[in-house]
Amino acid sequence: MKNSAIKGIVMATRLEAAPFIESGLFTCIEEKPMPVYQNETVYLILSGIGKASAAIAATYLITKYKTEIMYNIGAAGSTTEDFGLGDILHIDSVIDYDRPALIGSKPRYLKPEVLADYKTATLATQDVAVVSSEEREKVGKLASLVDMEGAAFVQACRTFKIKNYLFKIVTDTPSHIADKQIIENIKNTRDLLYRFFVREFLS
């Protein structure tokens, strides 16, 4: 990937993006319709939670700022105990979990771009949070991670033929089912994701 390319980063919440915002690397250039931050040719947008929000945010960066490479980064839950808190996974396949194919109701798979030399995982996206052990076990038959934005992000980027990459940090596992606990986990792991992304893609 060329370093001079205009890059866009979609993150769901300020909670996840706090290290980016507070680092001094980014300057807020817009507050509405969504917060947008800039570091030279890199734009970071806070989409809000959910598929519609992610698609709108990705489309906004692509059409307004002419981004050539897009990233979706942020928190994800693990459907198994195979991953630990703070593990960062590169997504090689996304399932639009609550929107199966119309014919046959087969899972709808989406393929983002994949970079070499990163640990990969399959991600399931749906608009309802997957928290309980029972829900995780059900989704876990198809994907090892779950989130609420990834599939829509990929769809938006594919529509505009923009390269797109997803990196997710594990912030909860089947052992974490309380909202307060998950929020604390995000606070305790978000710096890891920030340092990883700056080192790998912004240095």
Tab-separated table of C-alpha atoms in Angstrom:
chain	number	residue	atom	x	y	z
A	1	MET	CA	0.000	0.000	0.000
A	2	LYS	CA	1.367	3.392	-0.883
A	3	ASN	CA	1.983	5.630	2.105
A	4	SER	CA	0.678	8.708	0.293
A	5	ALA	CA	-2.780	7.205	-0.185
A	6	ILE	CA	-5.684	8.971	1.471
A	7	LYS	CA	-6.833	6.707	4.292
A	8	GLY	CA	-10.074	6.527	6.226
A	9	ILE	CA	-10.655	4.927	9.617
A	10	VAL	CA	-14.142	4.038	10.829
A	11	MET	CA	-14.560	3.466	14.568
A	12	ALA	CA	-17.908	3.035	16.275
A	13	THR	CA	-17.530	4.923	19.541
A	14	ARG	CA	-15.522	7.610	21.267
A	15	LEU	CA	-14.900	5.063	24.018
A	16	GLU	CA	-12.887	2.923	21.602
A	17	ALA	CA	-11.286	5.864	19.790
A	18	ALA	CA	-10.199	7.844	22.867
A	19	PRO	CA	-6.464	7.108	22.474
A	20	PHE	CA	-6.554	8.373	18.868
A	21	ILE	CA	-8.460	11.527	19.815
A	22	GLU	CA	-6.360	12.297	22.889
A	23	SER	CA	-2.995	11.522	21.269
A	24	GLY	CA	-2.579	14.915	19.663
A	25	LEU	CA	-2.059	13.275	16.285
A	26	PHE	CA	-5.583	14.085	15.096
A	27	THR	CA	-7.443	17.390	14.848
A	28	CYS	CA	-11.234	17.554	14.895
A	29	ILE	CA	-12.402	19.070	11.604
A	30	GLU	CA	-16.123	18.253	11.832
A	31	GLU	CA	-18.602	17.553	14.625
A	32	LYS	CA	-21.713	16.999	12.503
A	33	PRO	CA	-23.190	14.942	10.979
A	34	MET	CA	-20.514	12.752	12.603
A	35	PRO	CA	-17.234	13.617	14.307
A	36	VAL	CA	-14.321	13.584	11.850
A	37	TYR	CA	-10.648	13.905	12.808
A	38	GLN	CA	-7.690	14.473	10.500
A	39	ASN	CA	-3.976	13.686	10.540
A	40	GLU	CA	-2.557	14.880	7.203
A	41	THR	CA	-4.025	12.407	4.678
A	42	VAL	CA	-5.708	10.194	7.283
A	43	TYR	CA	-9.326	10.744	8.342
A	44	LEU	CA	-10.939	9.162	11.391
A	45	ILE	CA	-14.726	9.133	11.733
A	46	LEU	CA	-16.866	8.038	14.685
A	47	SER	CA	-19.803	6.228	13.143
A	48	GLY	CA	-21.926	5.255	16.104
A	49	ILE	CA	-23.014	1.694	16.792
A	50	GLY	CA	-24.708	-0.558	14.239
A	51	LYS	CA	-24.628	-1.495	10.589
A	52	ALA	CA	-26.503	1.498	9.195
A	53	SER	CA	-24.242	3.898	11.076
A	54	ALA	CA	-21.095	2.159	9.846
A	55	ALA	CA	-22.255	2.186	6.226
A	56	ILE	CA	-23.152	5.877	6.385
A	57	ALA	CA	-19.813	6.786	7.965
A	58	ALA	CA	-17.786	4.814	5.439
A	59	THR	CA	-19.723	6.317	2.555
A	60	TYR	CA	-19.238	9.807	4.000
A	61	LEU	CA	-15.446	9.473	4.124
A	62	ILE	CA	-15.238	7.869	0.695
A	63	THR	CA	-17.395	10.454	-1.066
A	64	LYS	CA	-16.352	13.632	0.765
A	65	TYR	CA	-12.669	13.008	1.431
A	66	LYS	CA	-11.935	10.672	-1.507
A	67	THR	CA	-10.317	8.038	0.668
A	68	GLU	CA	-8.447	5.355	-1.247
A	69	ILE	CA	-7.933	2.859	1.582
A	70	MET	CA	-10.406	2.242	4.405
A	71	TYR	CA	-9.996	0.605	7.804
A	72	ASN	CA	-12.603	-0.526	10.300
A	73	ILE	CA	-11.036	-1.023	13.705
A	74	GLY	CA	-12.444	-1.452	17.181
A	75	ALA	CA	-13.871	-3.804	19.753
A	76	ALA	CA	-15.200	-7.281	19.096
A	77	GLY	CA	-16.459	-10.149	21.211
A	78	SER	CA	-15.045	-13.636	20.982
A	79	THR	CA	-17.418	-16.563	20.621
A	80	THR	CA	-14.886	-18.923	22.223
A	81	GLU	CA	-12.239	-18.863	24.928
A	82	ASP	CA	-9.547	-19.391	22.280
A	83	PHE	CA	-8.788	-15.668	22.255
A	84	GLY	CA	-7.851	-13.524	25.218
A	85	LEU	CA	-8.600	-9.926	26.059
A	86	GLY	CA	-6.419	-7.619	24.005
A	87	ASP	CA	-5.800	-10.043	21.137
A	88	ILE	CA	-5.831	-8.176	17.820
A	89	LEU	CA	-7.153	-10.107	14.820
A	90	HIS	CA	-7.159	-9.274	11.115
A	91	ILE	CA	-10.541	-10.141	9.607
A	92	ASP	CA	-10.383	-12.320	6.498
A	93	SER	CA	-14.114	-13.041	6.168
A	94	VAL	CA	-17.269	-11.305	7.409
A	95	ILE	CA	-20.725	-12.826	7.793
A	96	ASP	CA	-23.746	-10.534	7.651
A	97	TYR	CA	-25.241	-12.741	10.327
A	98	ASP	CA	-28.772	-11.373	10.668
A	99	ARG	CA	-29.219	-10.863	6.915
A	100	PRO	CA	-28.808	-14.291	5.300
A	101	ALA	CA	-29.164	-14.857	1.571
A	102	LEU	CA	-32.751	-14.552	0.361
A	103	ILE	CA	-32.644	-17.898	-1.398
A	104	GLY	CA	-31.907	-20.818	0.873
A	105	SER	CA	-31.182	-18.616	3.908
A	106	LYS	CA	-27.493	-19.460	3.625
A	107	PRO	CA	-25.006	-17.240	5.456
A	108	ARG	CA	-24.047	-14.130	3.520
A	109	TYR	CA	-20.242	-13.941	3.366
A	110	LEU	CA	-18.296	-10.798	2.510
A	111	LYS	CA	-14.600	-10.677	1.696
A	112	PRO	CA	-12.472	-7.702	2.736
A	113	GLU	CA	-8.874	-7.344	1.593
A	114	VAL	CA	-6.375	-9.357	3.607
A	115	LEU	CA	-2.759	-8.530	4.419
A	116	ALA	CA	-0.085	-11.156	5.006
A	117	ASP	CA	1.549	-11.917	8.358
A	118	TYR	CA	-1.362	-11.064	10.658
A	119	LYS	CA	-3.385	-13.537	12.707
A	120	THR	CA	-6.808	-13.796	11.055
A	121	ALA	CA	-10.358	-14.573	12.121
A	122	THR	CA	-13.887	-14.704	10.736
A	123	LEU	CA	-16.244	-11.982	11.991
A	124	ALA	CA	-20.037	-12.132	12.319
A	125	THR	CA	-21.919	-8.824	12.281
A	126	GLN	CA	-25.440	-8.162	13.479
A	127	ASP	CA	-27.399	-5.243	14.891
A	128	VAL	CA	-28.149	-6.984	18.184
A	129	ALA	CA	-25.228	-7.400	20.558
A	130	VAL	CA	-24.097	-10.990	21.157
A	131	VAL	CA	-23.371	-11.227	24.885
A	132	SER	CA	-24.694	-14.376	26.545
A	133	SER	CA	-22.814	-17.670	26.389
A	134	GLU	CA	-25.745	-19.256	24.561
A	135	GLU	CA	-25.766	-16.582	21.861
A	136	ARG	CA	-21.998	-16.784	21.459
A	137	GLU	CA	-22.161	-20.557	21.060
A	138	LYS	CA	-24.774	-20.242	18.322
A	139	VAL	CA	-22.866	-17.615	16.343
A	140	GLY	CA	-19.605	-19.426	17.050
A	141	LYS	CA	-20.587	-22.195	14.649
A	142	LEU	CA	-19.833	-19.731	11.847
A	143	ALA	CA	-17.465	-17.093	13.263
A	144	SER	CA	-14.962	-16.689	16.066
A	145	LEU	CA	-15.590	-12.944	16.537
A	146	VAL	CA	-18.735	-10.800	16.638
A	147	ASP	CA	-19.352	-7.085	16.168
A	148	MET	CA	-22.073	-4.675	15.022
A	149	GLU	CA	-20.407	-2.778	12.138
A	150	GLY	CA	-17.991	-4.857	10.068
A	151	ALA	CA	-20.290	-6.309	7.404
A	152	ALA	CA	-21.851	-2.958	6.551
A	153	PHE	CA	-18.420	-1.322	6.378
A	154	VAL	CA	-17.259	-3.929	3.853
A	155	GLN	CA	-20.426	-3.543	1.787
A	156	ALA	CA	-20.048	0.226	1.600
A	157	CYS	CA	-16.413	-0.019	0.558
A	158	ARG	CA	-17.140	-2.681	-2.035
A	159	THR	CA	-19.903	-0.535	-3.504
A	160	PHE	CA	-17.360	2.219	-4.179
A	161	LYS	CA	-14.567	-0.236	-5.084
A	162	ILE	CA	-12.370	0.952	-2.224
A	163	LYS	CA	-9.747	-1.253	-0.580
A	164	ASN	CA	-10.914	-2.137	2.916
A	165	TYR	CA	-9.292	-3.798	5.904
A	166	LEU	CA	-10.637	-4.784	9.307
A	167	PHE	CA	-8.730	-5.218	12.563
A	168	LYS	CA	-10.607	-6.084	15.756
A	169	ILE	CA	-9.412	-6.269	19.339
A	170	VAL	CA	-11.024	-8.803	21.661
A	171	THR	CA	-12.784	-6.975	24.485
A	172	ASP	CA	-15.062	-9.736	25.732
A	173	THR	CA	-15.314	-13.511	25.721
A	174	PRO	CA	-17.977	-15.983	26.914
A	175	SER	CA	-16.737	-15.214	30.437
A	176	HIS	CA	-17.759	-11.559	30.116
A	177	ILE	CA	-21.519	-11.006	30.022
A	178	ALA	CA	-22.003	-7.814	32.057
A	179	ASP	CA	-22.150	-4.488	30.196
A	180	LYS	CA	-20.054	-2.723	32.856
A	181	GLN	CA	-17.405	-5.390	32.607
A	182	ILE	CA	-17.222	-5.087	28.819
A	183	ILE	CA	-16.912	-1.289	29.033
A	184	GLU	CA	-14.038	-1.659	31.487
A	185	ASN	CA	-12.405	-4.189	29.180
A	186	ILE	CA	-12.580	-1.696	26.304
A	187	LYS	CA	-10.944	0.955	28.466
A	188	ASN	CA	-8.218	-1.480	29.481
A	189	THR	CA	-7.409	-2.668	25.939
A	190	ARG	CA	-7.982	0.347	23.670
A	191	ASP	CA	-4.407	1.627	24.037
A	192	LEU	CA	-3.168	-1.686	22.654
A	193	LEU	CA	-5.203	-1.199	19.486
A	194	TYR	CA	-4.064	2.418	19.154
A	195	ARG	CA	-0.370	1.522	19.462
A	196	PHE	CA	-0.775	-1.384	17.037
A	197	PHE	CA	-2.484	0.708	14.388
A	198	VAL	CA	-0.092	3.656	14.652
A	199	ARG	CA	2.919	1.334	14.445
A	200	GLU	CA	1.599	-0.707	11.525
A	201	PHE	CA	-0.244	1.876	9.427
A	202	LEU	CA	0.502	5.453	10.481
A	203	SER	CA	4.247	5.429	11.134
